[in-house]
XYZ file of C-alpha atoms in Angstrom:
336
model
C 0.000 0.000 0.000
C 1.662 3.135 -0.919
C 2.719 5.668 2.318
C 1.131 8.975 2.434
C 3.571 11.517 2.339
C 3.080 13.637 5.309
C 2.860 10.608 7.566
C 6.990 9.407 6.226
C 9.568 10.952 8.365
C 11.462 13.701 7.826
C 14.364 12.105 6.516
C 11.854 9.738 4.552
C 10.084 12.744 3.307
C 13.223 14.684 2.199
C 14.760 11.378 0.414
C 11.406 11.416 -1.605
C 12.050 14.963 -2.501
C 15.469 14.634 -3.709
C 14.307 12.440 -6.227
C 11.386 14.975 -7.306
C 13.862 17.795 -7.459
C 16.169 15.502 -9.647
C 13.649 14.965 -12.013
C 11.989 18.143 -11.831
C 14.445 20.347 -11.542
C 12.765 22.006 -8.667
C 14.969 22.736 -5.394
C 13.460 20.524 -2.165
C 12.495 24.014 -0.130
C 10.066 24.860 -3.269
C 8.366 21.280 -3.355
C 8.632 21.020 -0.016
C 6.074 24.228 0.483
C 3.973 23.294 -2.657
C 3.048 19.950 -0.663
C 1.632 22.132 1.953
C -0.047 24.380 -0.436
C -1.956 21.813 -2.347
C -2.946 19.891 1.679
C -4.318 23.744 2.515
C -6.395 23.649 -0.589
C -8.165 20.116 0.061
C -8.869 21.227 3.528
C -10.232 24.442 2.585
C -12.332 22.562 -0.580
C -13.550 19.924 1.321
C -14.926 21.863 4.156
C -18.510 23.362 4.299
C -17.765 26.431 3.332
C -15.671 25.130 0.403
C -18.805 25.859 -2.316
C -18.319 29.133 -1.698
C -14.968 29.555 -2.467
C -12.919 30.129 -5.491
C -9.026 29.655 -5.560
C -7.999 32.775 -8.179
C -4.385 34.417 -9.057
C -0.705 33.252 -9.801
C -1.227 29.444 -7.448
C -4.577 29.134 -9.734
C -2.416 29.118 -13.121
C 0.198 26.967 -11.971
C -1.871 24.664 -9.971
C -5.207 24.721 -11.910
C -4.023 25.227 -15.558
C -0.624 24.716 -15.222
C 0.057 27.401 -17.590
C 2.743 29.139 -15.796
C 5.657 26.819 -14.454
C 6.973 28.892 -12.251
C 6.275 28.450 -8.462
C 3.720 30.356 -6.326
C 4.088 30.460 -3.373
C 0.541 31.945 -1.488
C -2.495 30.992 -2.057
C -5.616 33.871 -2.882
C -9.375 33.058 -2.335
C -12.362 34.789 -2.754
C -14.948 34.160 -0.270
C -18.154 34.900 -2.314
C -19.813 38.399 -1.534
C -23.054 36.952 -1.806
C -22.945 34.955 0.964
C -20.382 36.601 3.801
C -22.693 40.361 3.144
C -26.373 39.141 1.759
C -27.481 41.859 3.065
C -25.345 44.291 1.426
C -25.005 42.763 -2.569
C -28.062 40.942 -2.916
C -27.975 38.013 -4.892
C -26.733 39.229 -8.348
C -24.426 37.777 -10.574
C -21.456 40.432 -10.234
C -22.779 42.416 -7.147
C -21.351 46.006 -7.152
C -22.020 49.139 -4.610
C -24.251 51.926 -6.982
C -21.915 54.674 -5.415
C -18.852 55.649 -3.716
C -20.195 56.006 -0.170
C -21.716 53.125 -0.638
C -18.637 51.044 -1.439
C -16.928 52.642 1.796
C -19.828 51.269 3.524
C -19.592 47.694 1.947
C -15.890 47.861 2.426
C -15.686 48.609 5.777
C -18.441 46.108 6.774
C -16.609 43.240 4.714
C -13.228 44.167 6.393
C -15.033 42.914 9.791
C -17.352 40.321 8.805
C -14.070 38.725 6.984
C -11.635 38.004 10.045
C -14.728 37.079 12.110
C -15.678 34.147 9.164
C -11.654 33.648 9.050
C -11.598 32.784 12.958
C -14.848 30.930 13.363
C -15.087 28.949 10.126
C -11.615 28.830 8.629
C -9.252 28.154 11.728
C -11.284 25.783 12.888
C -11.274 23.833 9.872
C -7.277 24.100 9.611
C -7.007 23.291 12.900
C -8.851 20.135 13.092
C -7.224 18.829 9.812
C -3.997 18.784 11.953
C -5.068 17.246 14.511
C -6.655 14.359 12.522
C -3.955 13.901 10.455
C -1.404 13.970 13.005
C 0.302 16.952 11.477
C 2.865 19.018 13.230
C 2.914 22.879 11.834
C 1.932 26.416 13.415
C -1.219 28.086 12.151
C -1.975 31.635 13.164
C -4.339 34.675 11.573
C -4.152 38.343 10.989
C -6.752 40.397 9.460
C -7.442 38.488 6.105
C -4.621 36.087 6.015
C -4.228 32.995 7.292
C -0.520 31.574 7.799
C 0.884 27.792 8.340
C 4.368 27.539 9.160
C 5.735 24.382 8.457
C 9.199 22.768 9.756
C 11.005 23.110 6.494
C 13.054 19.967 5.013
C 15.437 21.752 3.797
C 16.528 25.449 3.142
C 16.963 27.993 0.348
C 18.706 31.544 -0.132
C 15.998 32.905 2.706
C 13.284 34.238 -0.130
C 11.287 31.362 -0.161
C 9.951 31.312 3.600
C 8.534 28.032 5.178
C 5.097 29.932 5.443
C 1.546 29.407 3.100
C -0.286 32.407 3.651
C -3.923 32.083 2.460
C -5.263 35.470 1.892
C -9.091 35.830 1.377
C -11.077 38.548 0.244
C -15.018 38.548 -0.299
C -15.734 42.040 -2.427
C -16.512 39.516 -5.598
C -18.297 36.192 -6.668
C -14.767 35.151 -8.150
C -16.460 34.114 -11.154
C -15.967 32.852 -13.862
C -14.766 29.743 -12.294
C -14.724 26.120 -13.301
C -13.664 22.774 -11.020
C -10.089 21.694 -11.675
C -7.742 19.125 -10.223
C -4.839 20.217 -8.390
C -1.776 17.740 -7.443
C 1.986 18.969 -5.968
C 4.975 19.099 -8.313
C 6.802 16.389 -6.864
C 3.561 13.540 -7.603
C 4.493 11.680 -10.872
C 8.388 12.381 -10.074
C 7.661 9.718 -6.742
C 6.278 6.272 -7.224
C 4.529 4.165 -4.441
C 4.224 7.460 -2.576
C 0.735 9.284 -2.454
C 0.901 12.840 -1.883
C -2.071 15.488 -1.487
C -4.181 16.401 -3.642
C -7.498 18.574 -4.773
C -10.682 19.512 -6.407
C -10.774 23.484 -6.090
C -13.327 25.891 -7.916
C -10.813 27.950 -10.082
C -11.150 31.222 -11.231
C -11.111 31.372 -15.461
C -7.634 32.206 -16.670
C -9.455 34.718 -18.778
C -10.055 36.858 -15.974
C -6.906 36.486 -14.000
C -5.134 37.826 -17.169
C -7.579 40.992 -16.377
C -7.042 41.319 -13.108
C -2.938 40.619 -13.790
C -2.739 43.650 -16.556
C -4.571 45.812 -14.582
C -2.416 45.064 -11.839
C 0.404 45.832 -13.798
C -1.277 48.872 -14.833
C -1.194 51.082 -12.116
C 2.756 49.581 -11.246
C 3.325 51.424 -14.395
C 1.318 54.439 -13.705
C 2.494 54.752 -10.264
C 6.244 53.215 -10.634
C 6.406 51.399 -7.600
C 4.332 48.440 -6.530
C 2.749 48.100 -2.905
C 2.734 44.673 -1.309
C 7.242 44.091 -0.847
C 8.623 41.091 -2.713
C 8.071 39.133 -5.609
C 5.853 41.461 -7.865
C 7.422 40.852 -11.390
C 5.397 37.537 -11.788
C 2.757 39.401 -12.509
C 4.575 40.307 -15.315
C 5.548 36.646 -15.882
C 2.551 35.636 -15.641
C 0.990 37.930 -18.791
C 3.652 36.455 -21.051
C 2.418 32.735 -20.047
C -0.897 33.581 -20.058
C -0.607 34.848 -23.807
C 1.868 31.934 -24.525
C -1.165 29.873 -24.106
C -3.537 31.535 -25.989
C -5.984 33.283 -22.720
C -4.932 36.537 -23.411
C -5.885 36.966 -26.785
C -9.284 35.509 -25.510
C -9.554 37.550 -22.183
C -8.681 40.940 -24.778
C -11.737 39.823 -27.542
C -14.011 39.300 -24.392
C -14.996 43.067 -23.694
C -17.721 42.544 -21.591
C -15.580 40.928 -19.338
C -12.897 43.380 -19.429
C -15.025 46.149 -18.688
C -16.656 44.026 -15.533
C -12.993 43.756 -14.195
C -12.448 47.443 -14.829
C -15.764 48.228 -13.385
C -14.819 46.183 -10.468
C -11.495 47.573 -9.629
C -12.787 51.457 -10.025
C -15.174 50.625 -7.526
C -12.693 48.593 -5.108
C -9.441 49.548 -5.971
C -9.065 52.847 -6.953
C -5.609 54.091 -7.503
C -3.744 57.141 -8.167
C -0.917 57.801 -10.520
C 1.953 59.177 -9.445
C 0.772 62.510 -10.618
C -2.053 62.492 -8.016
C -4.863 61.495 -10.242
C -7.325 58.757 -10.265
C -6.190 56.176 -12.644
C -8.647 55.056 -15.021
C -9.652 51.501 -15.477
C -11.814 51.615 -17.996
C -9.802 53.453 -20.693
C -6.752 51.003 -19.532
C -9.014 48.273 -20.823
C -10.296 50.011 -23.732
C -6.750 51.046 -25.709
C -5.061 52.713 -22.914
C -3.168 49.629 -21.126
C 0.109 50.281 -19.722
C 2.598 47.080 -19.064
C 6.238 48.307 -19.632
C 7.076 50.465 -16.648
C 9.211 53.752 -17.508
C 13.239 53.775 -16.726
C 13.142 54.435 -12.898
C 10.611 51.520 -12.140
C 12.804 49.075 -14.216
C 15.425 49.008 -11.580
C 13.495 47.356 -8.917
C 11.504 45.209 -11.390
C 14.309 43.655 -12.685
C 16.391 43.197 -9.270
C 12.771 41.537 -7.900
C 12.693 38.935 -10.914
C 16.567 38.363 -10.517
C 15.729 37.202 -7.167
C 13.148 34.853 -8.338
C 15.376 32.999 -10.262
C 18.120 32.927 -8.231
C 15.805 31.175 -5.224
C 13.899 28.841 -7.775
C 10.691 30.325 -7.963
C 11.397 30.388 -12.041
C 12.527 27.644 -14.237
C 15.963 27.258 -15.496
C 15.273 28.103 -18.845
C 13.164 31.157 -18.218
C 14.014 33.951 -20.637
C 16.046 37.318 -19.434
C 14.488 40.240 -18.180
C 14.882 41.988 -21.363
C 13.320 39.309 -23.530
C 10.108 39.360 -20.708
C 9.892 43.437 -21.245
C 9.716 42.594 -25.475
C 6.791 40.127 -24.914
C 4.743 42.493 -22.599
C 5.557 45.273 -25.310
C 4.084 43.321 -28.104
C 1.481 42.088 -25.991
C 0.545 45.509 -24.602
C 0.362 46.421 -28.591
C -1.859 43.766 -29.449
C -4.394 44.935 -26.273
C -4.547 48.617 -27.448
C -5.672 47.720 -31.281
């Protein structure tokens, strides 16, 4: 009968890793957290509350669609609106606020009903998992992110922490979505081993490559990007997502481009770095923005240099100047 991974030893459990990252080409600290990862996401879609959740950004390409091969490392859920705030959205299909003091209003009510959900439903659920299964890791909240800290096998250059940080949010239905299977890298490198797996609700690349160039968008527009570490995948991401034919199919679908757009005026409104109110809409209508001007390059490229160096990229991923090409055609293409 084959072992379950997380019940081998640790010595058992690195050996079986060694061989994944020799066939994979993967370093041990990077499968070693994506085993975690993928556990996280059958808990999460196996609970109660797991119909109303849909697993959405970088993890949801490379775990749902494998379409990008690099590694990603937290996991992003959206908690649908519909059911955390009734009261608020109603029970339309893409629930939005008709003004702005309204959205402060749903906004501030969602940022407390979320970390009360978080602590009653979600750590709970986590929690008992553990116990169950005998598993031996730290999980803690804060706000709208959960964290498990695992004992880590085995160690990299210190950017890759032994942390999965789930990070929910619940202003959106998260669809489109669609069920998809999601295994860890090291499975089919392993035989008579079983390691965890998934069935997660998974956002439509379609409209992560939306909520990606938008992203990008305002990095541009602004020239720095807010949240630390780790932001050129985005920019990685946009290439492989075209590579594989979504963007060219997220671009021709304008109803769904303006919905994002819509969305993010509403919810994430933005200034550039003159002081004025960046403007979704046109960004999605011929106006998008994905190469970054001189000074931003700096950090952008230092940030993906550090991806590669810790693993998070494959081998054979192209240099920073071939990436910056790819987004200019593709930014081109979005702006016919």
């Amino acid at each position: 009968m084959p072992d379950a991974f997380l019940k081998l030893s640790a010595a058992d459990r690195r050996e079986a890793l060694a061989v994944a990252a020799a066939g994979s080409g993967r370093p041990i600290h990077v499968l070693d957290k994506d085993v975690w990862l993928v556990w996280l996401l059958d808990v999460l879609f196996q609970s109660p509350f797991g119909e109303h959740l849909v697993f959405k950004g970088g993890s949801s390409l490379s775990k749902g669609y494998q379409i990008i091969s690099r590694f990603s490392e937290d996991v992003d859920l959206t908690y649908d609106i519909r059911v955390l705030a009734p009261d608020l959205s109603g029970s339309g299909i893409d629930p939005l606020p008709a003004t702005r003091s309204q959205e402060k209003r749903w906004t501030r009510d969602i940022r407390s009903r979320l970390p009360v959900w978080i602590a009653e439903q979600v750590m709970p659920q986590i929690s008992a998992a553990l116990a169950d299964q005998g598993l031996a890791a730290t999980l803690s909240s804060e706000g709208e992110k959960v964290f498990l800290e695992y004992a880590a096998l085995a160690a990299g250059s210190g950017y890759v922490r032994p942390v999965v940080t789930l990070e929910f949010g619940a202003r959106s239905t998260g669809e489109p979505w669609e069920p998809r299977m999601i295994a860890c890298d090291a499975a089919p490198s392993v035989a008579g081993v079983v390691f965890p797996s998934a069935t997660a609700r998974v956002m439509r690349p379609e409209r992560t490559f939306w909520e990606k160039a938008t992203a990008v968008h305002v990095f541009c527009q602004q020239g720095e990007f807010r949240g630390g570490e780790r932001f050129s995948r985005h920019w990685h991401d946009l290439t492989r997502l075209d590579a594989a034919g979504f963007a060219d199919a997220a671009i021709a679908d304008r109803t769904l481009a303006d919905a994002v757009a819509k969305h993010k005026s509403m919810f994430f409104s933005e200034k550039n770095v003159s002081g004025a109110m960046i403007d979704y809409g046109a960004a999605v209508s011929g106006g998008l923005q994905l190469v970054p001007g001189d000074e931003a390059l700096a950090s952008l490229s230092l940030d993906y240099a550090r991806m590669l160096d810790d693993g998070l990229l494959p081998t054979d991923t192209e240099p920073f100047e071939t990436l910056l090409e790819q987004c200019r055609d593709l930014e081109a293409r979005a702006n016919k």
